[in-house]
CSV table of C-alpha atoms in Angstrom, one decimal:
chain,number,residue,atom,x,y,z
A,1427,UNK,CA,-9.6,-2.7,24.1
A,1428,UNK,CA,-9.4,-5.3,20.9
A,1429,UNK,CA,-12.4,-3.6,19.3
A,1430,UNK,CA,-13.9,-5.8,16.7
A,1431,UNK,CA,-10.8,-6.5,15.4
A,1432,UNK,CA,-9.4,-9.0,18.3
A,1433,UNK,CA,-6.6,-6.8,18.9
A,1434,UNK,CA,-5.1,-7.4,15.7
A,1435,UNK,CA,-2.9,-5.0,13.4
A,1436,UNK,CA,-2.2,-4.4,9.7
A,1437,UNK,CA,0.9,-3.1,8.7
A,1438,UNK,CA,0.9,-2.1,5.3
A,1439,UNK,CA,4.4,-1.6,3.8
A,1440,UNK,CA,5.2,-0.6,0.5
A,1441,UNK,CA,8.0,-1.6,-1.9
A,1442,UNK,CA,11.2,-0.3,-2.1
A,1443,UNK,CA,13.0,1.8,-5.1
A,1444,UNK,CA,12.7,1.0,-8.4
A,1445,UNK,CA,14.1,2.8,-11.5
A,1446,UNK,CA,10.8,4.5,-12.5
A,1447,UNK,CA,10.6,5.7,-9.2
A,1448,UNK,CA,13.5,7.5,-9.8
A,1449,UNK,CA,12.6,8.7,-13.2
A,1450,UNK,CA,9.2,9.5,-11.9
A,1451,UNK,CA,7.4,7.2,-14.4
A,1452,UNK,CA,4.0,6.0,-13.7
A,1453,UNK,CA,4.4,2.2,-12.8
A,1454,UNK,CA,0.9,1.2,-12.4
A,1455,UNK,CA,0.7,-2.5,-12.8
A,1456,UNK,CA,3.8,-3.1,-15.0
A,1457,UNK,CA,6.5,-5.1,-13.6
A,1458,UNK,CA,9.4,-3.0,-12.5
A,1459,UNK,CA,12.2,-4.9,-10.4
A,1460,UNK,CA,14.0,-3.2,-7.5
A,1461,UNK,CA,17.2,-1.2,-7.4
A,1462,UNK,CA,20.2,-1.8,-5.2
A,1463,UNK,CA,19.0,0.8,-3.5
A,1464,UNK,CA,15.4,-0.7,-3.3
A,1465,UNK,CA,16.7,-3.7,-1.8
A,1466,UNK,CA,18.7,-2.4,0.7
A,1467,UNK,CA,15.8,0.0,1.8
A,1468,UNK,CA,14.1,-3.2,2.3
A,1469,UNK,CA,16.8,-4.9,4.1
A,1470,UNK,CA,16.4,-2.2,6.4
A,1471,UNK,CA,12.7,-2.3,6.8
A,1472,UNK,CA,13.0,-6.1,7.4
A,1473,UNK,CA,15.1,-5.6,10.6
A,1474,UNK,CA,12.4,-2.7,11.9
A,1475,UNK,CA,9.3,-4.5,11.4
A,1476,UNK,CA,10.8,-7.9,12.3
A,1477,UNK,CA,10.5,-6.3,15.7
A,1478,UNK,CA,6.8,-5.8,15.6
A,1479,UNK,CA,7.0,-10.0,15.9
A,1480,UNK,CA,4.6,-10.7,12.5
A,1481,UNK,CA,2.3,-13.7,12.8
A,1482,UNK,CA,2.0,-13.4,8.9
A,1483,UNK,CA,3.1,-11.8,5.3
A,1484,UNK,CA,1.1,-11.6,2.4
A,1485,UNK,CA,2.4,-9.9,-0.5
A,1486,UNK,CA,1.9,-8.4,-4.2
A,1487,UNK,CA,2.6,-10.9,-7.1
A,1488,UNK,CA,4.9,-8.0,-8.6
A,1489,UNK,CA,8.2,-8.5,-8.0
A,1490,UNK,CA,9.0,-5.4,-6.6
A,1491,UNK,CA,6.9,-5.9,-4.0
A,1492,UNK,CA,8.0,-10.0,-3.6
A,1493,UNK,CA,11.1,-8.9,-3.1
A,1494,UNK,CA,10.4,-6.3,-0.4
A,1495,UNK,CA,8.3,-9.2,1.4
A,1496,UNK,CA,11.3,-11.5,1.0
A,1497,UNK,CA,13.3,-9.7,3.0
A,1498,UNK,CA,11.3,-9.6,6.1
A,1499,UNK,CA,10.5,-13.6,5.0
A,1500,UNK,CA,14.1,-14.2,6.0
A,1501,UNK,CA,14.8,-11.9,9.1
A,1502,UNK,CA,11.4,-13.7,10.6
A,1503,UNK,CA,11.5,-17.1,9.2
A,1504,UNK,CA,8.3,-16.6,7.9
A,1505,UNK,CA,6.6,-17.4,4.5
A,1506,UNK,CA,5.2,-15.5,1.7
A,1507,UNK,CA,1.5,-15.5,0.4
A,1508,UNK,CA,1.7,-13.6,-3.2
A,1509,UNK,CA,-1.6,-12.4,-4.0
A,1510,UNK,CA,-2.1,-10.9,-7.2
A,1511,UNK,CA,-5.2,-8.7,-6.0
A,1512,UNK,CA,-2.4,-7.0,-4.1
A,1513,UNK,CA,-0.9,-5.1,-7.1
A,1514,UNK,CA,-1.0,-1.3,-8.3
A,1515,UNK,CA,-3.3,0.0,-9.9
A,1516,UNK,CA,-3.8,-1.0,-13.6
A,1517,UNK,CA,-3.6,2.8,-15.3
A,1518,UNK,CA,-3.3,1.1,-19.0
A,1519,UNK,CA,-1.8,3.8,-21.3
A,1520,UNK,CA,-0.8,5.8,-18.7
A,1521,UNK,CA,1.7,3.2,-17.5
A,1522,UNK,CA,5.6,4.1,-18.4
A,1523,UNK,CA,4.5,8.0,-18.7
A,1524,UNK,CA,6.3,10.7,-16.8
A,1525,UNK,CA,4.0,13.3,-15.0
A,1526,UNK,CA,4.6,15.5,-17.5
A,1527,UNK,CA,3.6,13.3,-20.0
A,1528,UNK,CA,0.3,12.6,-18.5
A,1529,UNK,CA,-0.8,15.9,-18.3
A,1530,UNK,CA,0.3,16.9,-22.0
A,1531,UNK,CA,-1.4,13.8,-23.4
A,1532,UNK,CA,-4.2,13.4,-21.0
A,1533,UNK,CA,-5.1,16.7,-19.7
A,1534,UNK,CA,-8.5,16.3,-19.3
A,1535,UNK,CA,-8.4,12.7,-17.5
A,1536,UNK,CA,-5.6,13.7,-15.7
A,1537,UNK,CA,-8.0,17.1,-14.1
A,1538,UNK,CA,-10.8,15.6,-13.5
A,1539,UNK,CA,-8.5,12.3,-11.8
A,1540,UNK,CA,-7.0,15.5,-9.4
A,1541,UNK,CA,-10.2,16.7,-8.8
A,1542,UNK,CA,-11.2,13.5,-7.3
A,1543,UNK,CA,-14.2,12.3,-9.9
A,1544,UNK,CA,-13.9,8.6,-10.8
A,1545,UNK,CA,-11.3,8.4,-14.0
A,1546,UNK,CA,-10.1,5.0,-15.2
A,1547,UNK,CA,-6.9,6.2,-15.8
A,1548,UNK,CA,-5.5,5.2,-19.1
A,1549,UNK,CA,-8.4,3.0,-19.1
A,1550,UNK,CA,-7.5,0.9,-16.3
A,1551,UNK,CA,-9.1,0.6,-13.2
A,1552,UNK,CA,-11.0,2.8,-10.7
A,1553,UNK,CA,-9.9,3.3,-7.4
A,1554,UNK,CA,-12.9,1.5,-5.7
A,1555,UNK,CA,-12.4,-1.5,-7.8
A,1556,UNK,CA,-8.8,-1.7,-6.4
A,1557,UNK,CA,-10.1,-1.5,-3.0
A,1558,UNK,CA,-12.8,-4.0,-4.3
A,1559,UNK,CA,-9.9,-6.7,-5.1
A,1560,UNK,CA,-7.1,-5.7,-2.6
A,1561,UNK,CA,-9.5,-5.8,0.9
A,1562,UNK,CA,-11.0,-8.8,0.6
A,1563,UNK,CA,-7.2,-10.6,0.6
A,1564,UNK,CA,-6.2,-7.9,3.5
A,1565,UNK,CA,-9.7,-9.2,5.4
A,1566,UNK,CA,-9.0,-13.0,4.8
A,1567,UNK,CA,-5.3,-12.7,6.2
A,1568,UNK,CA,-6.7,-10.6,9.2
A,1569,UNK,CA,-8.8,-13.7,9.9
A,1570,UNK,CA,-6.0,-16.1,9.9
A,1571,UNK,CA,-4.6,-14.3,12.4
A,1572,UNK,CA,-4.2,-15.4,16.0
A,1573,UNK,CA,-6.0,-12.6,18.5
A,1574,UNK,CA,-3.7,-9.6,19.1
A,1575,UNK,CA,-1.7,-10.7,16.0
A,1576,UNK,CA,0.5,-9.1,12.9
A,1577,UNK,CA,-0.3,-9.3,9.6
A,1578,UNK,CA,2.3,-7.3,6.9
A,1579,UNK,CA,0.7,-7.1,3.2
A,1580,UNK,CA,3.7,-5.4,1.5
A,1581,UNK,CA,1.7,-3.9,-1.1
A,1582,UNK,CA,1.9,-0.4,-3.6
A,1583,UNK,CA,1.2,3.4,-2.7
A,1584,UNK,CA,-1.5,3.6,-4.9
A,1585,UNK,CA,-3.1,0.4,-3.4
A,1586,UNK,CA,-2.3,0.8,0.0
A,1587,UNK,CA,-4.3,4.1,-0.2
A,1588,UNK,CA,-7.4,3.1,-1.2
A,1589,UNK,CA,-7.3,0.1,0.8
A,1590,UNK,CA,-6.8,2.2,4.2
A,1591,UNK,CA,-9.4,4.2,2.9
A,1592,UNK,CA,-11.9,1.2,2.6
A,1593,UNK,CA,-11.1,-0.2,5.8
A,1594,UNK,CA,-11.2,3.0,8.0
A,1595,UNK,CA,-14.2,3.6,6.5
A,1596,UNK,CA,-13.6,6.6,4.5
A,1597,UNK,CA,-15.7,8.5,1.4
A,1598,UNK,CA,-14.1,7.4,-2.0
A,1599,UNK,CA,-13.7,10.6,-2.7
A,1600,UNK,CA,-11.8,11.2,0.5
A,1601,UNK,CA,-9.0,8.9,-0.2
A,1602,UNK,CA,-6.8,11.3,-1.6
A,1603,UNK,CA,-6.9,12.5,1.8
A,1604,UNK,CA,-4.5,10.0,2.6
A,1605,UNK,CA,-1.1,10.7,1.9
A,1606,UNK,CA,1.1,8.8,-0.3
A,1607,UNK,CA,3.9,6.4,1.1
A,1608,UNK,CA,7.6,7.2,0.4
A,1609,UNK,CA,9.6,3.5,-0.8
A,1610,UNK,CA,9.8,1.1,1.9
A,1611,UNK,CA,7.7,3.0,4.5
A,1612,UNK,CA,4.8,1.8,6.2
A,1613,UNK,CA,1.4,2.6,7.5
A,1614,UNK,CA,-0.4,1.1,10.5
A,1615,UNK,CA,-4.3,-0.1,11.4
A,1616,UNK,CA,-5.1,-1.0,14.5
A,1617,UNK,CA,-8.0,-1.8,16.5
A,1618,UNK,CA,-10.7,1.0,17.3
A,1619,UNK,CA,-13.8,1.5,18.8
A,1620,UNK,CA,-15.8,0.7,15.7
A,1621,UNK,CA,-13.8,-1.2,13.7
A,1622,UNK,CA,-9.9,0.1,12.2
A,1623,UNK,CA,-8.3,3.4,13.0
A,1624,UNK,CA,-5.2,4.4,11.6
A,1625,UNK,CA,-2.2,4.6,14.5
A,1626,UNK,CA,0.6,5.2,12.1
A,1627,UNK,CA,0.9,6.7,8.3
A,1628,UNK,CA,4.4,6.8,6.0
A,1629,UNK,CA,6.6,5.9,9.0
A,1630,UNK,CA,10.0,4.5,8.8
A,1631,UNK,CA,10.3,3.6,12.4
A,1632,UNK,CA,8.3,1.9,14.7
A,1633,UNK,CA,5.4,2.8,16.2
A,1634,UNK,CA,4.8,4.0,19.7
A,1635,UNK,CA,2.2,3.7,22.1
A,1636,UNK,CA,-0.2,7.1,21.8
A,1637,UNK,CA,-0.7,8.8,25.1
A,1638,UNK,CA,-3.7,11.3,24.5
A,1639,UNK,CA,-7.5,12.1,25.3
A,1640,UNK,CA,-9.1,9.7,22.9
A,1641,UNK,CA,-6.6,6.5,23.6
């Protein structure tokens, strides 16, 4: 059953390690390259999703995420569309801040952000508004697509969230619902009955057909 979707499927990857991962700094839309480590997360990746036979890749301008994409780019021979409606979330002064430091200097933002009200973090950009630039690039990919096709948007956590969110059709305020995505894993849509379900969340390997009532 292709749904309305043709058949087609979104797998959404994110980037691998970076430094501020590590030290657990809010990255937001600031440029952070990958480690050696990030890279050969992504190295890794490449090989697995290579697999899935990807009709297309479209990508984050950041290079974290360009890099990721570059990998699978040469394992499938494929190009790179760099998008820069793609990128994490723009969190202004709450980029480069530990955790800790967002709660000490913004403990009232950083609440009422946990409690799922509409904060522009930092004073950068609301959730919906990423969806608002990152969807429509997802959407015009999809369309691209041959039917039953691939498309891989190596993207951010952040963004990859509320994009899955938007597409599956959930509540804004349901998006934290979603978990995150550890570096270099990946999430799945797939075609439903009414328009994209989500078949796989934060995996690292591939996905397998689900045998149950509802398939």
């Amino acid at each position: 059953m292709s749904g309305r979707n043709g058949g087609r499927r979104v797998v959404f990857w994110r980037h691998g390690q970076t430094s501020w991962n590590l030290e657990g700094r809010f990255q937001g839309s600031t440029d952070i390259p990958l480690t050696e480590t990030g890279l050969s997360q992504a190295r890794r990746a490449a090989r697995l999703l290579a697999a899935l036979n990807p009709d297309a890749i479209v990508s984050s301008d950041l290079q974290r995420a360009a890099a990721t994409a570059q990998q699978l780019a040469e394992v499938t021979g494929l190009g790179v569309k760099h998008d820069p409606g793609l990128r994490e979330t723009y969190a202004g002064s709450w980029q480069g801040l530990t955790n800790e430091e967002i709660r000490a200097q913004y403990a009232e933002e950083y609440r009422l952000w946990k409690q799922g009200e509409p904060v522009r973090r930092g004073g950068g950009e609301l959730h919906t508004e990423v969806a608002d630039r990152a969807v429509p690039v997802v959407a015009d990919a999809v369309e691209r697509l041959p039917d039953n096709g691939t498309l891989v948007v190596v993207s951010h956590g952040g963004t990859i969230r509320m994009a899955i969110g938007r597409m599956i059709g959930l509540e804004p305020s349901s998006w934290e619902a979603l978990g995150g995505l550890s570096n270099c894993c990946w999430s799945v849509l797939g075609p439903g009955y009414r328009g994209w379900r989500l078949e796989e969340h934060n995996a690292g390997t591939l996905p397998e057909p689900v045998i149950g009532d509802d398939t």
